[in-house]
Short mmCIF file of C-alpha atoms in Angstrom, two decimals:
data_model
loop_
_atom_site.label_atom_id
_atom_site.label_comp_id
_atom_site.label_asym_id
_atom_site.label_seq_id
_atom_site.Cartn_x
_atom_site.Cartn_y
_atom_site.Cartn_z
CA ALA A 273 -74.89 -34.76 13.39
CA THR A 274 -78.75 -34.83 13.57
CA ALA A 275 -80.59 -34.56 16.90
CA ALA A 276 -83.54 -36.84 17.78
CA ALA A 277 -85.84 -33.90 18.59
CA GLY A 278 -86.01 -32.87 14.94
CA GLY A 279 -83.74 -29.79 15.22
CA ALA A 280 -80.48 -29.37 13.27
CA PHE A 281 -77.20 -27.56 14.17
CA THR A 282 -73.78 -27.05 12.74
CA GLY A 283 -70.70 -27.11 15.02
CA THR A 284 -67.28 -25.46 14.50
CA ALA A 285 -64.03 -27.07 15.72
CA PRO A 286 -62.85 -25.48 18.93
CA ALA A 287 -60.21 -22.83 18.71
CA THR A 288 -59.20 -22.84 22.39
CA PRO A 289 -59.84 -25.60 24.97
CA SER A 290 -61.72 -24.58 28.09
CA SER A 291 -60.30 -24.89 31.57
CA SER A 292 -62.51 -27.91 32.37
CA GLY A 293 -61.19 -29.99 29.50
CA GLY A 294 -64.19 -29.23 27.19
CA SER A 295 -64.38 -26.59 24.52
CA THR A 296 -66.73 -23.97 23.20
CA GLY A 297 -68.01 -23.56 19.69
CA ASN A 298 -70.41 -21.57 17.59
CA ILE A 299 -73.75 -23.36 17.34
CA THR A 300 -76.54 -22.41 14.92
CA THR A 301 -79.96 -24.00 15.30
CA SER A 302 -82.70 -23.96 12.70
CA ALA A 303 -85.59 -24.90 15.01
CA ALA A 304 -86.51 -24.76 18.67
CA THR A 305 -84.92 -27.53 20.71
CA THR A 306 -85.35 -28.83 24.20
CA SER A 307 -82.81 -29.10 26.96
CA ASN A 308 -82.20 -32.75 26.06
CA THR A 309 -81.23 -31.75 22.56
CA SER A 310 -78.76 -29.20 23.94
CA ALA A 311 -77.19 -31.87 26.17
CA VAL A 312 -76.84 -34.29 23.26
CA ALA A 313 -75.33 -31.54 21.13
CA ASN A 314 -72.81 -30.55 23.80
CA SER A 315 -71.77 -34.16 24.36
CA GLY A 316 -71.35 -34.71 20.58
CA ALA A 317 -69.26 -31.55 20.21
CA SER A 318 -67.08 -32.56 23.15
CA ALA A 319 -66.49 -36.02 21.62
CA VAL A 320 -65.41 -34.48 18.30
CA GLN A 321 -63.11 -32.01 20.06
CA ASN A 322 -61.47 -34.75 22.12
CA GLN A 323 -60.84 -36.81 19.01
CA GLN A 324 -59.18 -33.82 17.34
CA LEU A 325 -57.01 -33.10 20.37
CA ASN A 326 -55.91 -36.73 20.58
CA ALA A 327 -55.04 -36.77 16.88
CA LEU A 328 -53.03 -33.55 17.31
CA THR A 329 -51.21 -34.97 20.34
CA ASN A 330 -50.35 -38.25 18.62
CA SER A 331 -49.14 -36.64 15.39
CA ALA A 332 -45.42 -36.40 14.67
CA ARG A 333 -45.42 -32.60 14.54
CA GLY A 334 -47.31 -31.77 17.65
CA GLY A 335 -46.43 -34.74 19.85
CA ALA A 336 -43.92 -34.74 22.63
CA SER A 337 -40.42 -36.02 21.94
CA THR A 338 -39.89 -39.73 22.64
CA GLY A 339 -36.09 -39.40 22.87
CA ALA A 340 -35.49 -41.69 19.87
CA SER A 341 -33.03 -40.48 17.18
CA VAL A 342 -35.20 -41.93 14.37
CA SER A 343 -38.92 -41.21 14.17
CA THR A 344 -41.13 -44.35 14.00
CA ARG A 345 -44.32 -42.52 13.09
CA VAL A 346 -45.77 -42.91 9.66
CA GLU A 347 -45.49 -39.71 7.63
CA THR A 348 -46.10 -38.73 4.05
CA MET A 349 -42.73 -38.69 2.17
CA VAL A 350 -42.01 -36.44 -0.83
CA PRO A 351 -39.72 -38.06 -3.40
CA LEU A 352 -36.50 -36.17 -4.27
CA SER A 353 -37.30 -36.38 -7.97
CA ALA A 354 -40.36 -34.20 -7.41
CA PHE A 355 -38.29 -31.00 -7.26
CA VAL A 356 -34.72 -31.86 -8.43
CA SER A 357 -33.06 -33.74 -11.28
CA TYR A 358 -29.87 -35.68 -10.78
CA GLY A 359 -27.42 -37.78 -12.73
CA PRO A 360 -23.74 -38.74 -12.95
CA GLY A 361 -21.22 -35.99 -13.68
CA ALA A 362 -17.80 -34.48 -12.83
CA THR A 363 -17.35 -31.84 -10.15
CA PRO A 364 -14.37 -30.53 -8.16
CA LEU A 365 -13.76 -31.99 -4.74
CA ALA A 366 -13.29 -28.51 -3.26
CA VAL A 367 -14.15 -24.95 -4.34
CA ASN A 368 -11.57 -22.38 -3.26
CA HIS A 369 -12.55 -18.83 -2.38
CA GLN A 370 -10.64 -15.62 -2.02
CA GLY A 371 -12.87 -13.36 -0.01
CA PRO A 372 -16.45 -13.72 -1.32
CA PHE A 373 -15.35 -14.84 -4.82
CA VAL A 374 -14.59 -18.26 -6.25
CA ALA A 375 -10.87 -18.29 -7.07
CA THR A 376 -8.44 -20.50 -8.96
CA THR A 377 -4.67 -20.15 -8.52
CA PHE A 378 -2.27 -20.63 -11.43
CA SER A 379 1.36 -21.20 -10.50
CA PHE A 380 4.35 -20.61 -12.77
CA THR A 381 8.11 -20.88 -12.66
CA LEU A 382 10.75 -18.68 -14.27
CA PRO A 383 13.72 -19.72 -16.39
CA THR A 384 17.13 -19.26 -14.86
CA GLY A 385 18.17 -15.62 -14.94
CA GLU A 386 14.77 -14.24 -15.92
CA PRO A 387 13.20 -11.58 -13.66
CA ILE A 388 9.65 -11.85 -12.43
CA SER A 389 8.73 -8.76 -14.43
CA VAL A 390 8.93 -10.92 -17.59
CA ALA A 391 6.22 -13.22 -16.19
CA GLN A 392 4.10 -10.20 -15.24
CA THR A 393 4.27 -8.83 -18.78
CA ALA A 394 3.46 -12.24 -20.32
CA ILE A 395 0.42 -12.71 -18.07
CA GLN A 396 -0.96 -9.26 -18.86
CA GLN A 397 -0.50 -9.78 -22.61
CA THR A 398 -2.19 -13.20 -22.48
CA MET A 399 -5.21 -11.90 -20.58
CA ALA A 400 -5.60 -9.07 -23.09
CA LYS A 401 -5.30 -11.51 -26.02
CA ILE A 402 -7.95 -14.00 -24.89
CA ASP A 403 -10.51 -11.27 -24.06
CA VAL A 404 -11.24 -12.23 -20.47
CA PRO A 405 -14.85 -11.34 -19.51
CA ILE A 406 -15.35 -8.33 -17.30
CA SER A 407 -16.74 -10.53 -14.54
CA VAL A 408 -13.39 -12.34 -14.29
CA HIS A 409 -10.43 -10.48 -12.88
CA GLY A 410 -7.00 -11.63 -11.81
CA GLU A 411 -4.54 -10.45 -9.21
CA ALA A 412 -1.12 -11.49 -8.03
CA ALA A 413 -0.54 -13.76 -5.07
CA GLY A 414 2.42 -15.05 -3.12
CA THR A 415 5.87 -13.90 -4.25
CA PHE A 416 4.36 -12.19 -7.29
CA GLN A 417 2.18 -10.04 -5.02
CA LEU A 418 5.16 -9.09 -2.82
CA PHE A 419 7.06 -8.05 -5.94
CA GLN A 420 4.27 -5.74 -7.08
CA LYS A 421 3.93 -4.19 -3.62
CA SER A 422 7.67 -3.51 -3.46
CA LEU A 423 7.54 -1.79 -6.86
CA ALA A 424 4.60 0.35 -5.77
CA ASN A 425 6.40 1.55 -2.62
CA GLU A 426 9.83 2.26 -4.14
CA PRO A 427 9.07 5.81 -5.42
CA LEU A 428 7.51 6.78 -2.10
CA LEU A 429 10.54 5.41 -0.25
CA LEU A 430 12.99 7.45 -2.32
CA LEU A 431 10.85 10.59 -2.07
CA ALA A 432 10.58 10.26 1.72
CA ALA A 433 14.37 9.84 2.02
CA ILE A 434 15.07 12.95 -0.09
CA ILE A 435 12.54 15.09 1.82
CA THR A 436 14.02 13.99 5.15
CA ILE A 437 17.54 14.86 4.01
CA TYR A 438 16.41 18.29 2.80
CA ILE A 439 14.73 19.12 6.11
CA VAL A 440 17.74 18.02 8.17
CA LEU A 441 20.22 19.95 6.02
CA GLY A 442 18.01 23.03 6.00
CA ILE A 443 17.98 23.05 9.80
CA LEU A 444 21.73 22.42 9.93
CA TYR A 445 22.76 25.26 7.62
CA GLU A 446 19.77 27.56 8.32
CA SER A 447 19.17 27.91 4.60
CA LEU A 448 16.61 26.88 2.00
CA ILE A 449 19.08 27.03 -0.92
CA HIS A 450 22.19 25.09 0.10
CA PRO A 451 20.38 21.79 0.85
CA ILE A 452 19.45 21.80 -2.85
CA THR A 453 23.17 22.18 -3.66
CA ILE A 454 23.93 19.06 -1.63
CA LEU A 455 21.06 17.08 -3.14
CA SER A 456 22.27 17.99 -6.66
CA THR A 457 24.91 15.26 -6.32
CA LEU A 458 22.30 12.48 -6.14
CA PRO A 459 21.32 12.28 -9.84
CA SER A 460 24.88 11.47 -10.89
CA ALA A 461 25.04 8.69 -8.29
CA GLY A 462 21.76 7.17 -9.49
CA VAL A 463 22.86 7.31 -13.13
CA GLY A 464 26.18 5.67 -12.25
CA ALA A 465 24.45 2.84 -10.38
CA VAL A 466 22.07 2.13 -13.27
CA LEU A 467 24.89 2.23 -15.86
CA ALA A 468 26.97 -0.20 -13.82
CA LEU A 469 24.04 -2.62 -13.55
CA LEU A 470 23.48 -2.40 -17.31
CA ILE A 471 27.14 -2.98 -18.09
CA PHE A 472 27.28 -6.12 -15.97
CA LYS A 473 23.78 -7.24 -17.12
CA THR A 474 22.37 -7.28 -13.61
CA ASP A 475 18.72 -6.69 -12.78
CA PHE A 476 17.66 -3.64 -10.81
CA SER A 477 16.31 -5.70 -7.92
CA LEU A 478 15.29 -4.71 -4.43
CA ILE A 479 18.88 -5.28 -3.26
CA ALA A 480 20.12 -2.87 -5.95
CA LEU A 481 17.58 -0.32 -4.71
CA ILE A 482 19.04 -0.66 -1.21
CA GLY A 483 22.43 0.13 -2.74
CA VAL A 484 21.01 3.31 -4.30
CA ILE A 485 19.60 4.35 -0.92
CA LEU A 486 23.05 3.83 0.62
CA LEU A 487 24.49 6.00 -2.15
CA ILE A 488 22.24 8.86 -1.04
CA GLY A 489 24.10 8.98 2.27
CA ILE A 490 27.59 8.33 0.89
CA VAL A 491 27.56 10.66 -2.11
CA LYS A 492 26.07 13.71 -0.40
CA LYS A 493 28.99 13.51 2.00
CA ASN A 494 31.25 15.03 -0.69
CA ALA A 495 28.99 18.05 -1.12
CA ILE A 496 28.58 18.45 2.65
CA ILE A 497 32.36 18.57 3.15
CA LEU A 498 32.71 21.28 0.49
CA ILE A 499 29.69 23.40 1.29
CA ASP A 500 30.10 23.28 5.05
CA PHE A 501 33.62 24.66 4.75
CA ALA A 502 32.59 27.30 2.19
CA ILE A 503 29.71 28.56 4.34
CA SER A 504 32.03 28.81 7.34
CA LEU A 505 34.50 30.92 5.31
CA GLN A 506 31.69 33.22 4.16
CA ARG A 507 30.30 33.76 7.64
CA GLU A 508 33.57 33.95 9.57
CA LYS A 509 36.02 35.55 7.10
CA HIS A 510 33.39 37.40 5.03
CA LEU A 511 34.63 36.00 1.72
CA ASP A 512 32.50 36.09 -1.40
CA SER A 513 30.96 32.85 -2.63
CA ARG A 514 33.50 32.31 -5.44
CA GLU A 515 36.54 32.64 -3.22
CA ALA A 516 34.94 30.60 -0.45
CA ILE A 517 34.12 27.60 -2.64
CA TYR A 518 37.57 27.75 -4.26
CA GLN A 519 39.32 27.60 -0.89
CA ALA A 520 36.97 24.80 0.20
CA ALA A 521 37.75 22.74 -2.92
CA LEU A 522 41.51 23.07 -2.26
CA MET A 523 41.32 22.26 1.44
CA ARG A 524 38.78 19.42 1.23
CA PHE A 525 40.00 17.53 -1.83
CA ARG A 526 42.06 15.06 0.18
CA PRO A 527 39.37 14.03 2.71
CA ILE A 528 36.83 13.72 -0.12
CA MET A 529 39.07 11.34 -2.07
CA MET A 530 40.00 9.31 1.00
CA THR A 531 36.42 8.72 2.12
CA THR A 532 35.21 7.93 -1.40
CA MET A 533 38.01 5.43 -2.10
CA GLY A 534 37.37 3.81 1.27
CA ALA A 535 33.70 3.33 0.39
CA ILE A 536 34.54 1.96 -3.09
CA LEU A 537 37.09 -0.54 -1.76
CA GLY A 538 34.64 -1.62 0.94
CA ALA A 539 31.91 -2.37 -1.61
CA LEU A 540 34.23 -3.98 -4.18
CA PRO A 541 34.23 -7.46 -2.53
CA LEU A 542 30.43 -7.47 -2.72
CA ALA A 543 30.55 -6.71 -6.44
CA ILE A 544 33.16 -9.33 -7.45
CA GLY A 545 32.37 -12.04 -4.90
CA LEU A 546 31.55 -15.47 -6.36
CA GLY A 547 30.85 -17.47 -3.19
CA GLU A 548 27.63 -18.83 -1.74
CA GLY A 549 24.85 -16.25 -2.00
CA SER A 550 26.84 -14.00 -4.33
CA GLU A 551 23.80 -13.48 -6.57
CA LEU A 552 22.18 -11.61 -3.68
CA ARG A 553 25.20 -9.45 -2.82
CA GLN A 554 26.45 -8.55 -6.28
CA PRO A 555 23.65 -6.08 -7.21
CA LEU A 556 24.33 -4.21 -3.96
CA GLY A 557 28.06 -3.95 -4.58
CA ILE A 558 27.74 -3.08 -8.28
CA SER A 559 25.26 -0.28 -7.63
CA ILE A 560 27.41 1.23 -4.86
CA VAL A 561 30.70 1.06 -6.81
CA GLY A 562 29.19 2.38 -10.04
CA GLY A 563 27.39 5.23 -8.31
CA LEU A 564 30.47 6.28 -6.36
CA VAL A 565 32.81 6.24 -9.36
CA LEU A 566 30.58 8.39 -11.57
CA SER A 567 29.52 10.78 -8.83
CA GLN A 568 33.11 11.27 -7.70
CA ALA A 569 34.18 12.15 -11.23
CA LEU A 570 31.33 14.65 -11.66
CA THR A 571 30.68 16.24 -8.28
CA LEU A 572 34.20 17.61 -7.93
CA TYR A 573 33.34 19.83 -10.91
CA THR A 574 29.60 20.29 -10.67
CA THR A 575 29.22 20.96 -6.94
CA PRO A 576 31.21 24.27 -6.93
CA VAL A 577 29.30 25.47 -10.01
CA VAL A 578 25.91 24.63 -8.52
CA TYR A 579 26.96 26.29 -5.27
CA LEU A 580 27.86 29.56 -7.05
CA TYR A 581 24.66 29.74 -9.09
CA LEU A 582 22.37 28.91 -6.18
CA ASP A 583 24.18 31.29 -3.84
CA ARG A 584 23.76 34.13 -6.34
CA PHE A 585 20.12 33.18 -6.83
CA GLY A 586 19.59 33.23 -3.07
CA THR A 587 21.28 36.60 -2.71
CA ARG A 588 19.20 38.09 -5.53
CA THR A 589 15.98 36.69 -4.10
CA ARG A 590 16.86 38.01 -0.66
CA ASN A 591 17.52 41.50 -2.01
CA ILE A 592 14.21 41.52 -3.89
CA TRP A 593 12.34 40.41 -0.77
CA ASN A 594 14.06 42.97 1.47
CA GLY A 595 13.38 45.78 -1.00
CA TRP A 596 9.72 44.85 -1.32
CA TYR A 597 9.27 44.37 2.41
CA HIS A 598 10.99 47.61 3.44
CA GLY A 599 9.20 49.48 0.66
CA ILE A 600 5.86 48.50 2.12
CA MET A 601 6.95 49.33 5.65
CA ARG A 602 8.23 52.76 4.60
CA ALA A 603 5.33 53.69 2.31
CA PRO A 604 4.03 57.28 2.84
CA LYS A 605 1.09 57.57 5.20
CA ALA A 606 -2.21 58.98 4.14
CA PRO A 607 -3.05 62.49 5.42
CA GLY A 608 -4.48 62.35 8.90
CA ALA A 609 -3.18 58.80 9.56
CA PRO A 610 -1.73 58.30 13.06
CA ALA A 611 2.04 58.08 13.28
CA GLU A 612 3.65 54.79 14.33
#
């Protein structure tokens, strides 16, 4: 704006309104002006500031909400084609995720009589054949995942059962050797169970594994009956190990046979049953019967032999330890050493 008095000034838009409704600005004059010029300049600056405030108030961004769901103010619209491209195409209705990753599930069925391990092998071979990129990885889900978890935990389950039995038997007989004698009957039971499953063409399923775990408790009973009686004869009648195990084998043959035949006849209906749900019970019965038959035929001969060898090994180890220990305790003292 140009003043009538001949002076010129340049005004800056107010940054902060004053308390009286006006505003302040930076004013630069190029010539001397009168008080009238200053008044005109102030009134012109105030008019410009009021126009700017009204425009800011009436704009869509700075104005107060009118309560309407759709804005009626005129605004500049940016077309969608300015920053995207679009066209017809095919896309899935939903994108499934497993954790943070996009996932696709492939289902499969098994032929009758085929184990799930066959499907696992086929899937692994197919993924290796088609050279799946390193960014793509697959994992089992559903029943397949439960099968893999059960296989991963089976060795730990058997190991925990054997360690527990060893600790309990060691406390019972106060010995570190004779629990090994009792546990020596377990391999024959496991081999018998596996052979029976192979003969009858039955899969080694989780139910068959339960049968093997039951065999651990049933088969070691034969060795416990023998060894418990032999240890009692050694401690009470002071017999040597050979005579003690011989007397135990004679005296305990009948109870061993009775208990074993009772267990075999009890599991036989599970093995030969053909009723509803027989496919679930047969692996259990076959593994129990096969393990008991083979272990019974072997442990009557192997258990006394293992007992003799381990008892002699324990006696020899004990003598070596006692000689070494007492030799250290009775070693000659150095000159001037205090007497005990």
